[in-house]
PDB file of C-alpha atoms and ligand atoms in Angstrom:
ATOM      1  CA  UNK A  38       0.000   0.000   0.000  1.00 49.00           C
ATOM      2  CA  UNK A  39       3.068   2.290   0.414  1.00 65.00           C
ATOM      3  CA  UNK A  40       2.336   6.001   0.670  1.00 86.00           C
ATOM      4  CA  UNK A  41      -1.254   5.753  -0.440  1.00 91.00           C
ATOM      5  CA  UNK A  42      -3.422   8.234   1.488  1.00 94.00           C
ATOM      6  CA  UNK A  43      -6.660   7.066   3.077  1.00 97.00           C
ATOM      7  CA  UNK A  44      -9.334   9.542   4.159  1.00 98.00           C
ATOM      8  CA  UNK A  45     -12.806   8.915   5.529  1.00 98.00           C
ATOM      9  CA  UNK A  46     -15.613  11.475   5.407  1.00 98.00           C
ATOM     10  CA  UNK A  47     -18.125  10.475   8.041  1.00 98.00           C
ATOM     11  CA  UNK A  48     -21.354  12.202   9.034  1.00 97.00           C
ATOM     12  CA  UNK A  49     -25.109  11.948   9.175  1.00 97.00           C
ATOM     13  CA  UNK A  50     -27.199  11.567   6.017  1.00 96.00           C
ATOM     14  CA  UNK A  51     -27.248  14.927   4.246  1.00 95.00           C
ATOM     15  CA  UNK A  52     -24.280  16.318   6.172  1.00 97.00           C
ATOM     16  CA  UNK A  53     -22.568  17.052   2.847  1.00 96.00           C
ATOM     17  CA  UNK A  54     -20.178  14.084   2.545  1.00 97.00           C
ATOM     18  CA  UNK A  55     -20.766  13.647  -1.188  1.00 95.00           C
ATOM     19  CA  UNK A  56     -20.542  17.382  -1.907  1.00 94.00           C
ATOM     20  CA  UNK A  57     -17.230  17.716  -0.055  1.00 96.00           C
ATOM     21  CA  UNK A  58     -15.765  14.429  -1.317  1.00 96.00           C
ATOM     22  CA  UNK A  59     -16.215  15.592  -4.923  1.00 94.00           C
ATOM     23  CA  UNK A  60     -14.320  18.806  -4.163  1.00 94.00           C
ATOM     24  CA  UNK A  61     -11.553  16.863  -2.411  1.00 95.00           C
ATOM     25  CA  UNK A  62     -11.277  14.485  -5.356  1.00 95.00           C
ATOM     26  CA  UNK A  63     -10.829  17.424  -7.745  1.00 94.00           C
ATOM     27  CA  UNK A  64      -8.194  19.073  -5.540  1.00 93.00           C
ATOM     28  CA  UNK A  65      -6.223  16.041  -4.367  1.00 91.00           C
ATOM     29  CA  UNK A  66      -6.679  13.597  -7.240  1.00 92.00           C
ATOM     30  CA  UNK A  67      -7.662  10.760  -4.902  1.00 94.00           C
ATOM     31  CA  UNK A  68     -10.487   8.384  -5.792  1.00 96.00           C
ATOM     32  CA  UNK A  69     -13.894   9.312  -4.349  1.00 96.00           C
ATOM     33  CA  UNK A  70     -15.506   6.046  -3.291  1.00 97.00           C
ATOM     34  CA  UNK A  71     -19.152   6.366  -2.239  1.00 97.00           C
ATOM     35  CA  UNK A  72     -20.829   3.092  -1.313  1.00 97.00           C
ATOM     36  CA  UNK A  73     -24.197   4.868  -1.732  1.00 95.00           C
ATOM     37  CA  UNK A  74     -23.311   5.775  -5.358  1.00 93.00           C
ATOM     38  CA  UNK A  75     -21.970   2.259  -6.042  1.00 95.00           C
ATOM     39  CA  UNK A  76     -25.133   0.691  -4.618  1.00 96.00           C
ATOM     40  CA  UNK A  77     -27.435   3.044  -6.583  1.00 93.00           C
ATOM     41  CA  UNK A  78     -25.513   2.140  -9.763  1.00 93.00           C
ATOM     42  CA  UNK A  79     -26.015  -1.563  -8.977  1.00 95.00           C
ATOM     43  CA  UNK A  80     -29.747  -0.990  -8.440  1.00 94.00           C
ATOM     44  CA  UNK A  81     -30.015   0.971 -11.715  1.00 92.00           C
ATOM     45  CA  UNK A  82     -28.155  -1.807 -13.574  1.00 94.00           C
ATOM     46  CA  UNK A  83     -30.467  -4.452 -12.075  1.00 96.00           C
ATOM     47  CA  UNK A  84     -27.467  -6.569 -10.995  1.00 96.00           C
ATOM     48  CA  UNK A  85     -27.825  -9.315  -8.381  1.00 95.00           C
ATOM     49  CA  UNK A  86     -26.223  -7.018  -5.793  1.00 95.00           C
ATOM     50  CA  UNK A  87     -28.638  -4.237  -6.743  1.00 95.00           C
ATOM     51  CA  UNK A  88     -31.648  -6.524  -6.381  1.00 95.00           C
ATOM     52  CA  UNK A  89     -30.464  -7.624  -2.932  1.00 95.00           C
ATOM     53  CA  UNK A  90     -29.651  -4.074  -1.776  1.00 96.00           C
ATOM     54  CA  UNK A  91     -32.710  -2.208  -3.057  1.00 95.00           C
ATOM     55  CA  UNK A  92     -35.189  -3.109  -0.305  1.00 94.00           C
ATOM     56  CA  UNK A  93     -32.802  -2.101   2.484  1.00 95.00           C
ATOM     57  CA  UNK A  94     -32.027   1.213   0.789  1.00 95.00           C
ATOM     58  CA  UNK A  95     -35.645   2.074   0.026  1.00 92.00           C
ATOM     59  CA  UNK A  96     -36.539   1.480   3.680  1.00 91.00           C
ATOM     60  CA  UNK A  97     -33.783   3.788   4.941  1.00 92.00           C
ATOM     61  CA  UNK A  98     -31.970   0.807   6.477  1.00 94.00           C
ATOM     62  CA  UNK A  99     -28.422  -0.452   5.980  1.00 96.00           C
ATOM     63  CA  UNK A 100     -27.385  -2.980   3.345  1.00 97.00           C
ATOM     64  CA  UNK A 101     -25.862  -6.119   4.982  1.00 97.00           C
ATOM     65  CA  UNK A 102     -22.178  -5.752   5.857  1.00 97.00           C
ATOM     66  CA  UNK A 103     -20.954  -8.665   3.734  1.00 96.00           C
ATOM     67  CA  UNK A 104     -22.358  -7.139   0.526  1.00 95.00           C
ATOM     68  CA  UNK A 105     -20.998  -3.661   1.180  1.00 97.00           C
ATOM     69  CA  UNK A 106     -17.567  -4.793   2.379  1.00 97.00           C
ATOM     70  CA  UNK A 107     -16.960  -6.802  -0.822  1.00 95.00           C
ATOM     71  CA  UNK A 108     -18.074  -3.849  -2.936  1.00 95.00           C
ATOM     72  CA  UNK A 109     -15.727  -1.488  -1.100  1.00 96.00           C
ATOM     73  CA  UNK A 110     -12.710  -3.796  -1.232  1.00 96.00           C
ATOM     74  CA  UNK A 111     -13.195  -4.163  -4.991  1.00 95.00           C
ATOM     75  CA  UNK A 112     -13.274  -0.364  -5.398  1.00 96.00           C
ATOM     76  CA  UNK A 113     -10.123   0.029  -3.306  1.00 96.00           C
ATOM     77  CA  UNK A 114      -8.279  -2.427  -5.553  1.00 95.00           C
ATOM     78  CA  UNK A 115      -8.828  -0.367  -8.734  1.00 95.00           C
ATOM     79  CA  UNK A 116      -5.939   1.661 -10.245  1.00 94.00           C
ATOM     80  CA  UNK A 117      -7.936   4.886  -9.665  1.00 94.00           C
ATOM     81  CA  UNK A 118      -7.461   4.401  -5.917  1.00 95.00           C
ATOM     82  CA  UNK A 119      -3.710   3.692  -6.079  1.00 93.00           C
ATOM     83  CA  UNK A 120      -2.539   7.171  -4.973  1.00 93.00           C
ATOM     84  CA  UNK A 121      -5.235   7.710  -2.394  1.00 95.00           C
ATOM     85  CA  UNK A 122      -8.919   7.434  -1.649  1.00 97.00           C
ATOM     86  CA  UNK A 123     -11.726   9.345   0.049  1.00 98.00           C
ATOM     87  CA  UNK A 124     -14.394   7.124   1.534  1.00 98.00           C
ATOM     88  CA  UNK A 125     -17.928   8.589   1.629  1.00 98.00           C
ATOM     89  CA  UNK A 126     -20.565   6.523   3.439  1.00 97.00           C
ATOM     90  CA  UNK A 127     -18.211   3.730   4.511  1.00 98.00           C
ATOM     91  CA  UNK A 128     -17.573   2.399   7.130  1.00 98.00           C
ATOM     92  CA  UNK A 129     -21.011   2.709   8.719  1.00 98.00           C
ATOM     93  CA  UNK A 130     -20.841  -0.190  11.193  1.00 98.00           C
ATOM     94  CA  UNK A 131     -18.116  -1.623  13.434  1.00 98.00           C
ATOM     95  CA  UNK A 132     -17.706  -4.816  11.343  1.00 98.00           C
ATOM     96  CA  UNK A 133     -17.186  -2.603   8.253  1.00 98.00           C
ATOM     97  CA  UNK A 134     -14.547  -0.566  10.105  1.00 98.00           C
ATOM     98  CA  UNK A 135     -12.759  -3.739  11.219  1.00 98.00           C
ATOM     99  CA  UNK A 136     -12.705  -5.098   7.652  1.00 97.00           C
ATOM    100  CA  UNK A 137     -11.400  -1.775   6.347  1.00 97.00           C
ATOM    101  CA  UNK A 138      -8.650  -1.492   8.957  1.00 97.00           C
ATOM    102  CA  UNK A 139      -7.519  -5.036   8.162  1.00 97.00           C
ATOM    103  CA  UNK A 140      -7.132  -4.069   4.474  1.00 95.00           C
ATOM    104  CA  UNK A 141      -5.690  -0.522   4.375  1.00 96.00           C
ATOM    105  CA  UNK A 142      -4.226   2.280   6.464  1.00 96.00           C
ATOM    106  CA  UNK A 143      -6.531   5.188   7.296  1.00 97.00           C
ATOM    107  CA  UNK A 144      -4.742   8.498   7.838  1.00 97.00           C
ATOM    108  CA  UNK A 145      -7.602  10.750   8.849  1.00 97.00           C
ATOM    109  CA  UNK A 146     -11.327  10.715   9.552  1.00 98.00           C
ATOM    110  CA  UNK A 147     -13.226  13.957   8.932  1.00 98.00           C
ATOM    111  CA  UNK A 148     -16.330  14.010  11.134  1.00 98.00           C
ATOM    112  CA  UNK A 149     -18.682  16.396   9.310  1.00 98.00           C
ATOM    113  CA  UNK A 150     -21.032  17.830  11.914  1.00 97.00           C
ATOM    114  CA  UNK A 151     -24.457  19.267  11.036  1.00 97.00           C
ATOM    115  CA  UNK A 152     -27.288  19.621  13.588  1.00 95.00           C
ATOM    116  CA  UNK A 153     -30.097  17.131  12.952  1.00 91.00           C
ATOM    117  CA  UNK A 154     -32.538  20.080  12.722  1.00 90.00           C
ATOM    118  CA  UNK A 155     -30.931  21.117   9.390  1.00 94.00           C
ATOM    119  CA  UNK A 156     -30.713  17.636   7.921  1.00 95.00           C
ATOM    120  CA  UNK A 157     -34.307  17.096   6.827  1.00 94.00           C
ATOM    121  CA  UNK A 158     -34.399  20.269   4.724  1.00 95.00           C
ATOM    122  CA  UNK A 159     -31.089  19.393   3.079  1.00 95.00           C
ATOM    123  CA  UNK A 160     -32.091  15.848   2.234  1.00 96.00           C
ATOM    124  CA  UNK A 161     -35.685  16.428   1.108  1.00 96.00           C
ATOM    125  CA  UNK A 162     -34.535  19.353  -1.096  1.00 96.00           C
ATOM    126  CA  UNK A 163     -31.828  17.312  -2.825  1.00 96.00           C
ATOM    127  CA  UNK A 164     -32.159  16.597  -6.544  1.00 97.00           C
ATOM    128  CA  UNK A 165     -29.839  14.311  -8.511  1.00 95.00           C
ATOM    129  CA  UNK A 166     -28.968  13.766 -12.156  1.00 94.00           C
ATOM    130  CA  UNK A 167     -28.712  10.162 -13.367  1.00 90.00           C
ATOM    131  CA  UNK A 168     -24.963  10.856 -13.849  1.00 87.00           C
ATOM    132  CA  UNK A 169     -24.610  11.628 -10.128  1.00 88.00           C
ATOM    133  CA  UNK A 170     -24.490  15.444 -10.065  1.00 91.00           C
ATOM    134  CA  UNK A 171     -26.107  16.760  -6.881  1.00 93.00           C
ATOM    135  CA  UNK A 172     -28.301  19.873  -6.512  1.00 95.00           C
ATOM    136  CA  UNK A 173     -30.491  21.405  -3.851  1.00 96.00           C
ATOM    137  CA  UNK A 174     -33.703  23.276  -4.670  1.00 96.00           C
ATOM    138  CA  UNK A 175     -32.730  26.129  -2.313  1.00 95.00           C
ATOM    139  CA  UNK A 176     -28.986  25.929  -1.590  1.00 93.00           C
ATOM    140  CA  UNK A 177     -27.609  24.761  -4.916  1.00 93.00           C
ATOM    141  CA  UNK A 178     -30.335  25.062  -7.571  1.00 96.00           C
ATOM    142  CA  UNK A 179     -29.724  24.208 -11.235  1.00 97.00           C
ATOM    143  CA  UNK A 180     -29.895  27.080 -13.746  1.00 97.00           C
ATOM    144  CA  UNK A 181     -33.078  25.602 -15.259  1.00 97.00           C
ATOM    145  CA  UNK A 182     -35.429  23.990 -12.768  1.00 96.00           C
ATOM    146  CA  UNK A 183     -35.394  20.204 -12.950  1.00 97.00           C
ATOM    147  CA  UNK A 184     -32.518  20.017 -15.485  1.00 97.00           C
ATOM    148  CA  UNK A 185     -28.844  19.140 -14.820  1.00 97.00           C
ATOM    149  CA  UNK A 186     -26.545  22.084 -15.735  1.00 97.00           C
ATOM    150  CA  UNK A 187     -23.797  19.725 -16.842  1.00 96.00           C
ATOM    151  CA  UNK A 188     -25.540  16.908 -18.734  1.00 96.00           C
ATOM    152  CA  UNK A 189     -28.998  18.355 -19.553  1.00 97.00           C
ATOM    153  CA  UNK A 190     -30.611  15.268 -18.003  1.00 96.00           C
ATOM    154  CA  UNK A 191     -33.875  15.493 -16.020  1.00 97.00           C
ATOM    155  CA  UNK A 192     -33.225  15.630 -12.274  1.00 97.00           C
ATOM    156  CA  UNK A 193     -34.881  13.162  -9.914  1.00 96.00           C
ATOM    157  CA  UNK A 194     -35.434  12.807  -6.182  1.00 96.00           C
ATOM    158  CA  UNK A 195     -33.927   9.777  -4.406  1.00 93.00           C
ATOM    159  CA  UNK A 196     -36.566   7.326  -3.160  1.00 91.00           C
ATOM    160  CA  UNK A 197     -35.024   7.462   0.345  1.00 93.00           C
ATOM    161  CA  UNK A 198     -35.078  11.282   0.530  1.00 95.00           C
ATOM    162  CA  UNK A 199     -38.517  11.548   2.161  1.00 95.00           C
ATOM    163  CA  UNK A 200     -39.020  12.826   5.736  1.00 94.00           C
ATOM    164  CA  UNK A 201     -39.888   9.390   7.199  1.00 94.00           C
ATOM    165  CA  UNK A 202     -36.893   7.697   5.503  1.00 94.00           C
ATOM    166  CA  UNK A 203     -34.595  10.482   6.655  1.00 95.00           C
ATOM    167  CA  UNK A 204     -35.671   9.804  10.249  1.00 94.00           C
ATOM    168  CA  UNK A 205     -34.984   6.076   9.795  1.00 94.00           C
ATOM    169  CA  UNK A 206     -31.543   6.839   8.335  1.00 95.00           C
ATOM    170  CA  UNK A 207     -30.697   9.216  11.187  1.00 96.00           C
ATOM    171  CA  UNK A 208     -31.594   6.613  13.773  1.00 95.00           C
ATOM    172  CA  UNK A 209     -29.349   4.056  11.992  1.00 96.00           C
ATOM    173  CA  UNK A 210     -26.584   6.647  12.026  1.00 97.00           C
ATOM    174  CA  UNK A 211     -26.931   7.102  15.787  1.00 96.00           C
ATOM    175  CA  UNK A 212     -27.081   3.376  16.530  1.00 97.00           C
ATOM    176  CA  UNK A 213     -24.542   1.960  14.062  1.00 97.00           C
ATOM    177  CA  UNK A 214     -22.220   4.756  12.909  1.00 98.00           C
ATOM    178  CA  UNK A 215     -21.568   6.733  16.120  1.00 97.00           C
ATOM    179  CA  UNK A 216     -19.562   3.757  17.490  1.00 98.00           C
ATOM    180  CA  UNK A 217     -17.427   3.851  14.312  1.00 98.00           C
ATOM    181  CA  UNK A 218     -16.507   7.481  15.049  1.00 98.00           C
ATOM    182  CA  UNK A 219     -15.624   6.484  18.628  1.00 98.00           C
ATOM    183  CA  UNK A 220     -13.416   3.661  17.294  1.00 98.00           C
ATOM    184  CA  UNK A 221     -11.346   6.101  15.234  1.00 98.00           C
ATOM    185  CA  UNK A 222     -11.333   8.692  18.040  1.00 98.00           C
ATOM    186  CA  UNK A 223      -9.592   6.123  20.208  1.00 98.00           C
ATOM    187  CA  UNK A 224      -6.888   5.913  17.494  1.00 97.00           C
ATOM    188  CA  UNK A 225      -6.520   9.731  17.589  1.00 97.00           C
ATOM    189  CA  UNK A 226      -7.237  10.299  13.880  1.00 98.00           C
ATOM    190  CA  UNK A 227     -10.664  11.996  13.961  1.00 98.00           C
ATOM    191  CA  UNK A 228     -11.002  15.706  13.200  1.00 98.00           C
ATOM    192  CA  UNK A 229     -14.413  17.315  13.747  1.00 98.00           C
ATOM    193  CA  UNK A 230     -15.391  19.892  11.103  1.00 98.00           C
ATOM    194  CA  UNK A 231     -18.409  22.202  11.267  1.00 98.00           C
ATOM    195  CA  UNK A 232     -20.561  21.324   8.224  1.00 97.00           C
ATOM    196  CA  UNK A 233     -22.866  24.344   8.494  1.00 97.00           C
ATOM    197  CA  UNK A 234     -22.451  27.188   6.011  1.00 95.00           C
ATOM    198  CA  UNK A 235     -21.743  27.592   2.336  1.00 93.00           C
ATOM    199  CA  UNK A 236     -20.167  24.423   0.817  1.00 94.00           C
ATOM    200  CA  UNK A 237     -17.038  26.417  -0.129  1.00 95.00           C
ATOM    201  CA  UNK A 238     -16.646  27.593   3.472  1.00 97.00           C
ATOM    202  CA  UNK A 239     -17.031  24.020   4.703  1.00 97.00           C
ATOM    203  CA  UNK A 240     -14.442  22.909   2.147  1.00 97.00           C
ATOM    204  CA  UNK A 241     -11.992  25.550   3.388  1.00 97.00           C
ATOM    205  CA  UNK A 242     -12.380  24.165   6.927  1.00 97.00           C
ATOM    206  CA  UNK A 243     -11.631  20.653   5.700  1.00 97.00           C
ATOM    207  CA  UNK A 244      -8.651  21.778   3.614  1.00 96.00           C
ATOM    208  CA  UNK A 245      -7.266  23.555   6.688  1.00 96.00           C
ATOM    209  CA  UNK A 246      -7.151  20.355   8.742  1.00 94.00           C
ATOM    210  CA  UNK A 247      -5.685  18.117   6.031  1.00 91.00           C
TER     211      UNK A 247
HETATM  212  P1  AP5 B 423     -25.604   7.293   0.939  1.00 93.10           P
HETATM  213  O1  AP5 B 423     -25.788   7.695  -0.465  1.00 93.10           O
HETATM  214  O2  AP5 B 423     -24.221   7.156   1.483  1.00 93.10           O
HETATM  215  O3  AP5 B 423     -26.503   8.239   1.849  1.00 93.10           O
HETATM  216  P2  AP5 B 423     -26.205   9.033   3.201  1.00 93.10           P
HETATM  217  O4  AP5 B 423     -25.070   8.667   4.056  1.00 93.10           O
HETATM  218  O5  AP5 B 423     -27.544   8.995   3.843  1.00 93.10           O
HETATM  219  O6  AP5 B 423     -25.718  10.384   2.717  1.00 93.10           O
HETATM  220  P3  AP5 B 423     -26.389  11.268   1.694  1.00 93.10           P
HETATM  221  O7  AP5 B 423     -26.017  10.847   0.299  1.00 93.10           O
HETATM  222  O8  AP5 B 423     -27.871  11.369   1.994  1.00 93.10           O
HETATM  223  O9  AP5 B 423     -25.825  12.686   2.066  1.00 93.10           O
HETATM  224  P4  AP5 B 423     -24.385  13.352   1.958  1.00 93.10           P
HETATM  225  O10 AP5 B 423     -23.790  13.458   3.320  1.00 93.10           O
HETATM  226  O11 AP5 B 423     -23.537  12.745   0.881  1.00 93.10           O
HETATM  227  O12 AP5 B 423     -24.860  14.811   1.548  1.00 93.10           O
HETATM  228  P5  AP5 B 423     -24.855  15.573   0.132  1.00 93.10           P
HETATM  229  O13 AP5 B 423     -23.480  16.095  -0.152  1.00 93.10           O
HETATM  230  O14 AP5 B 423     -25.530  14.779  -0.948  1.00 93.10           O
HETATM  231  O15 AP5 B 423     -26.310   5.878   1.203  1.00 93.10           O
HETATM  232  C1  AP5 B 423     -27.632   5.622   0.765  1.00 93.10           C
HETATM  233  C2  AP5 B 423     -28.099   4.260   1.274  1.00 93.10           C
HETATM  234  O16 AP5 B 423     -27.239   3.226   0.740  1.00 93.10           O
HETATM  235  C3  AP5 B 423     -28.017   4.068   2.801  1.00 93.10           C
HETATM  236  O17 AP5 B 423     -29.154   4.578   3.467  1.00 93.10           O
HETATM  237  C4  AP5 B 423     -27.908   2.536   2.888  1.00 93.10           C
HETATM  238  O18 AP5 B 423     -29.126   1.901   2.688  1.00 93.10           O
HETATM  239  C5  AP5 B 423     -26.997   2.209   1.706  1.00 93.10           C
HETATM  240  N1  AP5 B 423     -25.567   2.229   2.089  1.00 93.10           N
HETATM  241  C6  AP5 B 423     -24.602   3.075   1.612  1.00 93.10           C
HETATM  242  N2  AP5 B 423     -23.422   2.806   2.192  1.00 93.10           N
HETATM  243  C7  AP5 B 423     -23.642   1.789   3.057  1.00 93.10           C
HETATM  244  C8  AP5 B 423     -22.799   1.083   3.968  1.00 93.10           C
HETATM  245  N3  AP5 B 423     -21.504   1.399   4.112  1.00 93.10           N
HETATM  246  N4  AP5 B 423     -23.356   0.068   4.705  1.00 93.10           N
HETATM  247  C9  AP5 B 423     -24.654  -0.259   4.584  1.00 93.10           C
HETATM  248  N5  AP5 B 423     -25.510   0.375   3.739  1.00 93.10           N
HETATM  249  C10 AP5 B 423     -25.003   1.385   2.978  1.00 93.10           C
HETATM  250  O19 AP5 B 423     -25.775  16.826   0.527  1.00 93.10           O
HETATM  251  C11 AP5 B 423     -27.154  16.654   0.816  1.00 93.10           C
HETATM  252  C12 AP5 B 423     -27.943  17.850   0.225  1.00 93.10           C
HETATM  253  O20 AP5 B 423     -27.549  19.044   0.922  1.00 93.10           O
HETATM  254  C13 AP5 B 423     -27.663  18.104  -1.265  1.00 93.10           C
HETATM  255  O21 AP5 B 423     -28.842  18.546  -1.882  1.00 93.10           O
HETATM  256  C14 AP5 B 423     -26.593  19.225  -1.254  1.00 93.10           C
HETATM  257  O22 AP5 B 423     -26.694  20.031  -2.406  1.00 93.10           O
HETATM  258  C15 AP5 B 423     -26.966  19.980   0.024  1.00 93.10           C
HETATM  259  N6  AP5 B 423     -25.795  20.533   0.707  1.00 93.10           N
HETATM  260  C16 AP5 B 423     -24.546  19.970   0.815  1.00 93.10           C
HETATM  261  N7  AP5 B 423     -23.727  20.770   1.533  1.00 93.10           N
HETATM  262  C17 AP5 B 423     -24.482  21.851   1.900  1.00 93.10           C
HETATM  263  C18 AP5 B 423     -24.202  23.037   2.658  1.00 93.10           C
HETATM  264  N8  AP5 B 423     -22.981  23.229   3.186  1.00 93.10           N
HETATM  265  N9  AP5 B 423     -25.219  23.926   2.842  1.00 93.10           N
HETATM  266  C19 AP5 B 423     -26.466  23.696   2.315  1.00 93.10           C
HETATM  267  N10 AP5 B 423     -26.761  22.606   1.578  1.00 93.10           N
HETATM  268  C20 AP5 B 423     -25.798  21.695   1.380  1.00 93.10           C
END
């Protein structure tokens, strides 16, 4: 693994992990690996993994560890991740963190903190293009409503971005992912970053601690 850099962006649903990971990828040239994006691609392709994952995702639950760990280890083994990687949405459970730590070195964990009171508005206002570009109806609107600025595709709303699913996802975060943050805190590699404010301001805070 040599000098390869390993970063984790961890935070509640809608805390801005994907938004910030894309900026970090552009600046640092490391691979942005989002298990949520990989799983949505598998669902869209109708693969066996996608068929098995879809029900858990639609319910706002977590996909079983064994499926997600294999997916992540495959992504880490690609040439794109050779210089470094930014994990977004993984690890979310202690078994996932143990599998990750057995495979690679993690240099830093950015704990992106956003009060739960702001999360619902962020998540329910999110719009996506099929190519994965992310918008928000209020905070990051496209130039033409409902159309991706970059690809011209029609934007859609994720099936798990409804208020009841957001609550289910937040309770999973509290139960399953908080202990992951504590695990890395005990290793002394967690840096808390305030995720409230303009995305560029949040990015500047992250860049300052890297
Ligand atoms: P995943 O896609 O990882 O969902 P998530 O963790 O719930 O995170 P989100 O994608 O909702 O939010 P984000 O933090 O990336 O925020 P974003 O930048 O988009 O996972 C989806 C599902 O897949 C899971 O529920 C689970 O079922 C399954 N899954 C995935 N990984 C798994 C794993 N490891 N184990 C088991 N199951 C797994 O921003 C949100 C919105 O806010 C956007 O509209 C954005 O424009 C806006 N925004 C961003 N930053 C700001 C800002 N600073 N100010 C105002 N608005 C902002």
